Coordinates of C-alpha atoms in Angstrom, one line a residue:
M25 CA 26.7 0.6 8.8
P26 CA 24.8 3.3 6.9
K27 CA 21.5 4.1 8.5
L28 CA 19.7 3.1 5.2
L29 CA 20.6 -0.5 6.0
D30 CA 18.8 -0.9 9.3
A31 CA 17.6 -4.2 10.6
F32 CA 14.1 -3.9 9.0
T33 CA 15.4 -2.8 5.6
L34 CA 17.8 -5.7 5.7
S35 CA 15.0 -8.0 6.6
L36 CA 13.0 -6.8 3.6
L37 CA 16.0 -7.4 1.2
A38 CA 16.4 -10.9 2.6
T39 CA 12.7 -11.6 2.2
V40 CA 12.7 -10.5 -1.5
A41 CA 15.9 -12.6 -2.1
L42 CA 14.3 -15.6 -0.4
A43 CA 11.1 -15.3 -2.5
S44 CA 13.1 -15.0 -5.7
V45 CA 15.2 -18.2 -4.9
L46 CA 12.6 -20.2 -2.9
P47 CA 9.1 -18.9 -3.7
C48 CA 6.2 -20.5 -1.9
S49 CA 3.7 -22.3 -4.1
S50 CA 0.8 -24.7 -3.9
D51 CA -0.1 -25.8 -0.4
V52 CA 2.8 -23.9 1.1
A53 CA 1.6 -20.7 -0.6
A54 CA -2.0 -21.3 0.8
A55 CA -0.5 -21.7 4.3
F56 CA 1.5 -18.5 4.0
N57 CA -1.5 -16.6 2.7
L58 CA -3.5 -17.9 5.7
V59 CA -0.8 -16.8 8.1
T60 CA -0.5 -13.4 6.4
N61 CA -4.3 -12.9 6.7
L62 CA -4.2 -13.8 10.3
A63 CA -1.3 -11.4 11.0
I64 CA -3.1 -8.6 9.2
A65 CA -6.3 -9.3 11.2
L66 CA -4.2 -9.3 14.4
L67 CA -2.6 -6.0 13.4
F68 CA -6.1 -4.4 13.0
F69 CA -7.4 -6.0 16.1
L70 CA -4.5 -4.5 18.1
H71 CA -4.9 -1.1 16.4
G72 CA -8.6 -1.2 17.3
A73 CA -7.7 -2.0 21.0
K74 CA -5.0 0.7 21.1
L75 CA -7.1 3.6 19.7
S76 CA -9.7 5.4 21.8
R77 CA -13.1 6.0 20.4
E78 CA -12.4 9.7 20.4
A79 CA -9.3 9.1 18.2
V80 CA -11.2 7.0 15.7
L81 CA -14.0 9.6 15.4
A82 CA -11.4 12.3 15.0
G83 CA -9.7 10.2 12.2
A84 CA -13.0 9.7 10.4
A85 CA -13.9 13.4 10.7
H86 CA -10.6 14.6 9.1
W87 CA -12.2 15.3 5.8
R88 CA -9.5 17.6 4.3
L89 CA -6.9 14.8 4.7
H90 CA -9.2 12.2 3.2
L91 CA -10.1 14.4 0.2
L92 CA -6.4 15.0 -0.5
V93 CA -5.5 11.3 -0.3
L94 CA -8.4 10.4 -2.6
G95 CA -7.5 13.2 -5.0
C96 CA -3.9 12.0 -5.2
T97 CA -5.0 8.4 -5.7
F98 CA -7.7 8.8 -8.3
L99 CA -7.0 12.1 -9.9
L100 CA -3.3 13.0 -9.7
F101 CA -2.0 9.5 -10.3
P102 CA -4.1 9.0 -13.6
A103 CA -3.3 12.5 -14.7
L104 CA 0.4 11.8 -14.4
G105 CA 0.1 8.5 -16.3
L106 CA -1.6 10.3 -19.2
A107 CA 0.8 13.3 -19.1
L108 CA 3.8 11.0 -19.2
Q109 CA 2.6 9.0 -22.2
P110 CA 4.9 10.7 -24.8
A111 CA 7.9 9.9 -22.6
L112 CA 6.9 6.4 -21.6
Q113 CA 5.8 4.9 -24.9
P114 CA 9.3 4.9 -26.5
L115 CA 10.5 3.1 -23.4
L116 CA 7.7 0.5 -23.1
T117 CA 5.7 -1.8 -25.3
P118 CA 2.0 -0.7 -25.7
E119 CA 0.9 -3.4 -23.4
L120 CA 3.3 -2.4 -20.6
Y121 CA 2.3 1.3 -21.0
L122 CA -1.3 0.2 -20.6
G123 CA -0.3 -1.6 -17.5
V124 CA 1.3 1.5 -16.1
L125 CA -1.8 3.5 -16.9
Y126 CA -3.9 0.9 -15.2
L127 CA -1.6 1.0 -12.2
C128 CA -2.3 4.7 -11.9
M129 CA -6.0 4.2 -11.6
L130 CA -5.9 1.7 -8.7
P131 CA -6.8 2.4 -5.0
S132 CA -4.2 2.7 -2.3
T133 CA -3.0 -0.2 -0.3
V134 CA -4.6 -0.8 3.1
Q135 CA -2.5 -2.9 5.5
S136 CA 1.0 -1.6 4.5
S137 CA -0.2 2.0 4.3
I138 CA -1.4 1.8 7.9
A139 CA 1.6 -0.3 9.1
F140 CA 4.1 2.3 7.6
T141 CA 2.1 5.2 9.1
S142 CA 2.2 3.5 12.5
M143 CA 6.0 2.8 12.2
A144 CA 6.6 6.5 11.2
Q145 CA 4.4 7.7 14.1
G146 CA 1.8 9.3 11.9
N147 CA -2.0 9.7 12.3
V148 CA -3.1 6.0 12.4
P149 CA -6.8 6.6 12.8
A150 CA -6.9 8.8 9.7
A151 CA -4.8 6.3 7.8
I152 CA -7.2 3.5 8.6
C153 CA -10.2 5.6 7.4
S154 CA -8.4 6.9 4.3
A155 CA -6.9 3.6 3.2
T156 CA -10.1 1.6 3.7
A157 CA -12.2 4.2 2.0
S158 CA -9.8 4.3 -0.9
N159 CA -10.1 0.5 -1.4
I160 CA -13.9 0.4 -1.1
L161 CA -14.4 3.4 -3.5
G162 CA -11.8 2.0 -5.8
I163 CA -13.9 -1.1 -6.5
F164 CA -16.2 1.3 -8.3
I165 CA -13.9 4.2 -9.4
T166 CA -11.2 2.1 -11.0
P167 CA -13.4 0.3 -13.5
L168 CA -15.0 3.7 -14.3
L169 CA -11.6 5.2 -15.0
V170 CA -10.5 2.3 -17.1
S171 CA -13.7 2.5 -19.1
L172 CA -13.3 6.2 -19.7
L173 CA -9.5 6.4 -20.3
V174 CA -8.3 3.0 -21.4
V175 CA -11.0 0.9 -23.1
K176 CA -14.4 1.7 -24.6
H177 CA -16.0 -1.3 -22.9
H178 CA -15.1 -3.9 -20.3
G179 CA -16.5 -7.0 -18.7
A180 CA -18.9 -7.4 -15.8
G181 CA -18.5 -5.6 -12.6
Q182 CA -16.6 -6.8 -9.6
G183 CA -19.6 -7.5 -7.4
W184 CA -19.4 -7.3 -3.7
G185 CA -16.7 -9.9 -3.1
P186 CA -13.8 -7.4 -2.6
V187 CA -15.9 -5.2 -0.4
L188 CA -16.8 -8.2 1.8
D189 CA -13.1 -9.3 1.9
I190 CA -12.1 -5.8 3.2
V191 CA -14.9 -5.9 5.8
M192 CA -14.0 -9.4 7.0
Q193 CA -10.2 -9.0 7.1
L194 CA -9.8 -5.4 8.2
L195 CA -12.9 -3.7 9.5
L196 CA -14.3 -6.5 11.6
P197 CA -11.0 -7.1 13.5
F198 CA -10.7 -3.4 14.1
V199 CA -14.2 -3.2 15.4
A200 CA -13.5 -6.3 17.6
G201 CA -10.4 -4.5 19.0
Q202 CA -12.5 -1.4 19.7
I203 CA -15.0 -3.6 21.6
A204 CA -12.3 -5.4 23.5
R205 CA -10.4 -2.2 24.4
R206 CA -12.3 -1.9 27.7
W207 CA -10.8 -5.2 28.8
I208 CA -7.3 -5.2 27.1
G209 CA -6.7 -1.5 26.3
G210 CA -4.5 -1.1 29.3
W211 CA -2.4 -4.1 28.5
V212 CA -2.0 -3.0 24.9
D213 CA -0.9 0.5 26.0
R214 CA 1.8 -1.0 28.3
N215 CA 3.1 -3.3 25.5
K216 CA 3.3 -0.9 22.5
G217 CA 6.4 -2.7 21.3
L218 CA 4.2 -5.7 20.4
L219 CA 2.3 -3.6 17.9
R220 CA 5.6 -2.6 16.2
Y221 CA 6.6 -6.3 15.7
V222 CA 3.1 -7.1 14.4
D223 CA 3.4 -4.1 12.0
Q224 CA 6.8 -5.2 10.7
G225 CA 6.0 -8.9 10.6
S226 CA 2.8 -8.4 8.6
I227 CA 4.8 -6.3 6.0
L228 CA 7.4 -9.0 5.7
L229 CA 4.7 -11.7 5.2
V230 CA 3.0 -9.6 2.5
V231 CA 6.3 -9.0 0.7
Y232 CA 7.2 -12.7 0.7
T233 CA 3.8 -14.0 -0.5
A234 CA 3.3 -11.2 -3.1
F235 CA 6.8 -11.6 -4.5
S236 CA 6.6 -15.4 -4.5
A237 CA 3.4 -15.2 -6.6
A238 CA 5.1 -12.8 -9.1
V239 CA 8.2 -15.1 -9.5
I240 CA 6.1 -18.2 -9.9
S241 CA 4.0 -16.5 -12.6
G242 CA 7.1 -16.0 -14.7
L243 CA 8.1 -12.5 -13.7
W244 CA 11.8 -12.9 -14.6
R245 CA 11.2 -15.2 -17.7
Q246 CA 8.6 -13.2 -19.6
T247 CA 10.2 -9.8 -19.6
P248 CA 13.4 -9.0 -21.5
P249 CA 16.0 -7.3 -19.4
R250 CA 15.9 -4.1 -21.4
A251 CA 12.1 -3.7 -21.0
L252 CA 12.3 -4.7 -17.3
A253 CA 15.0 -2.0 -16.7
A254 CA 12.8 0.6 -18.4
L255 CA 9.8 -0.5 -16.4
L256 CA 11.7 -0.3 -13.2
L257 CA 12.8 3.3 -14.1
V258 CA 9.3 4.3 -14.9
N259 CA 8.0 2.9 -11.6
L260 CA 10.7 4.7 -9.7
I261 CA 9.9 8.0 -11.4
L262 CA 6.1 7.6 -10.7
L263 CA 6.7 6.7 -7.1
G264 CA 9.2 9.5 -6.6
L265 CA 6.9 12.1 -8.1
L266 CA 4.0 11.0 -5.9
L267 CA 6.1 10.9 -2.8
G268 CA 7.4 14.4 -3.5
I269 CA 4.1 15.9 -4.5
T270 CA 2.3 14.5 -1.4
M271 CA 5.0 15.8 0.9
L272 CA 4.9 19.2 -0.8
L273 CA 1.1 19.5 -0.8
S274 CA 0.6 18.3 2.8
R275 CA 3.2 20.9 4.0
K276 CA 1.8 23.7 1.8
L277 CA -1.8 23.0 3.0
G278 CA -0.7 23.3 6.7
F279 CA -1.2 19.7 7.9
S280 CA 0.5 18.6 11.1
R281 CA 3.5 16.3 10.9
A282 CA 1.4 13.3 11.8
D283 CA -1.1 14.1 9.1
Q284 CA 1.7 14.7 6.5
I285 CA 3.0 11.2 7.2
T286 CA -0.5 9.7 6.7
I287 CA -1.0 11.6 3.4
V288 CA 2.4 10.5 2.1
F289 CA 1.9 6.8 2.8
C290 CA -1.8 6.6 1.9
G291 CA -1.6 8.9 -1.2
S292 CA 1.4 7.5 -3.0
K293 CA 0.8 3.7 -3.0
K294 CA -1.2 1.2 -5.1
S295 CA -2.9 -2.0 -4.1
L296 CA -1.7 -5.3 -5.6
A297 CA -4.5 -7.2 -3.8
S298 CA -7.2 -5.1 -5.4
G299 CA -5.5 -4.6 -8.8
V300 CA -5.0 -8.2 -9.8
P301 CA -8.6 -9.4 -9.4
M302 CA -9.9 -6.2 -11.2
A303 CA -7.5 -6.7 -14.1
K304 CA -8.8 -10.3 -14.6
V305 CA -12.3 -8.8 -15.2
L306 CA -11.3 -5.6 -17.1
F307 CA -8.8 -6.9 -19.6
A308 CA -8.5 -9.8 -22.0
A309 CA -6.4 -12.8 -21.0
P310 CA -3.7 -12.5 -23.7
T311 CA -2.7 -9.0 -22.4
L312 CA -3.2 -9.7 -18.7
G313 CA 0.4 -10.6 -17.9
S314 CA 1.9 -7.4 -19.3
I315 CA -0.8 -5.3 -17.7
V316 CA -0.3 -6.7 -14.2
L317 CA 3.5 -6.7 -14.4
P318 CA 4.0 -3.0 -13.8
L319 CA 1.7 -3.3 -10.7
M320 CA 3.7 -6.2 -9.3
L321 CA 7.0 -4.3 -9.7
F322 CA 5.5 -1.1 -8.3
H323 CA 4.2 -3.0 -5.3
Q324 CA 7.7 -4.3 -4.4
I325 CA 9.4 -0.9 -5.0
Q326 CA 6.8 1.0 -2.9
L327 CA 7.3 -1.4 0.0
M328 CA 11.0 -1.0 -0.1
A329 CA 11.0 2.8 -0.5
C330 CA 8.2 3.4 2.1
A331 CA 9.9 1.1 4.6
T332 CA 13.1 3.2 4.4
L333 CA 11.0 6.4 4.6
A334 CA 9.1 5.2 7.6
Q335 CA 12.3 4.4 9.4
R336 CA 13.6 7.9 8.6
Y337 CA 10.4 9.6 9.9
R338 CA 10.7 7.5 13.1
R339 CA 14.4 8.5 13.6
Q340 CA 13.6 12.1 13.1
Q341 CA 10.8 12.0 15.7
Q342 CA 13.1 10.1 18.2
T343 CA 15.8 12.7 17.7
A344 CA 13.3 15.6 18.2
E345 CA 12.0 14.0 21.4
S346 CA 15.5 13.4 22.8
R347 CA 16.4 17.1 22.6

């Protein structure tokens, strides 16, 4: 079997197929969302218990890495969206192009960026700091970018709800893990395989719940096949450009291998969880579906591509260690 089709990649493909054929909805969806949130909280708790205080402080102090990730997320991505406008508009409807441009202005993902960084054996403390900072800052930066580059005016601000959600679901479990490290740190260090299963399990749950919501909202009914094919191509090009640019920049700027992995995964991805609530505030209801569609597709593509890339990084590291 080709290395591309490892067990985890096959699990992702099966999860997407299951969500397309049997999406969760109503009470079942609420239950899955609860389980997903608990899995993510457990992931951050275990990461907090695994990482030493010194490692966390080193991750927070890695300012060059954080600036590069934020620059790729909020400067490079929007610049590419604007620069590609002449090529994209003939392929997409005006509403879909607006959705692509909006996608480029969103913050990075949090849980999957950190999970993929961990799977690839990158700098997890720096990934936690970068991804979380991207989401918190994005609550303010994304509406500002939209108001400057997309529309002349928009609705009321997001408030503190998303910030509190990030604090409750991600930062608090991580801090709790840090506090509990003195009692369970040794056990976590001896059972590192558990952290890998939590990483992969949380990703599969996010894929299933996110793709289920997209299917139920009419993802496959509302988009003509030709427009969907063009949108898939555009998303693949955007993701490919950002993955390539982040790899190149991180190498040229002399970052270590672990830091390069963190920059690639945190600087090339976009958050569905933050993007959809923001879109409901920033855009009128009649255009909301078309604006959110590029983000939903990009979210699935980035999960599949980054899962394969994370496995490749891990195999390379294992090969190097075995020599």
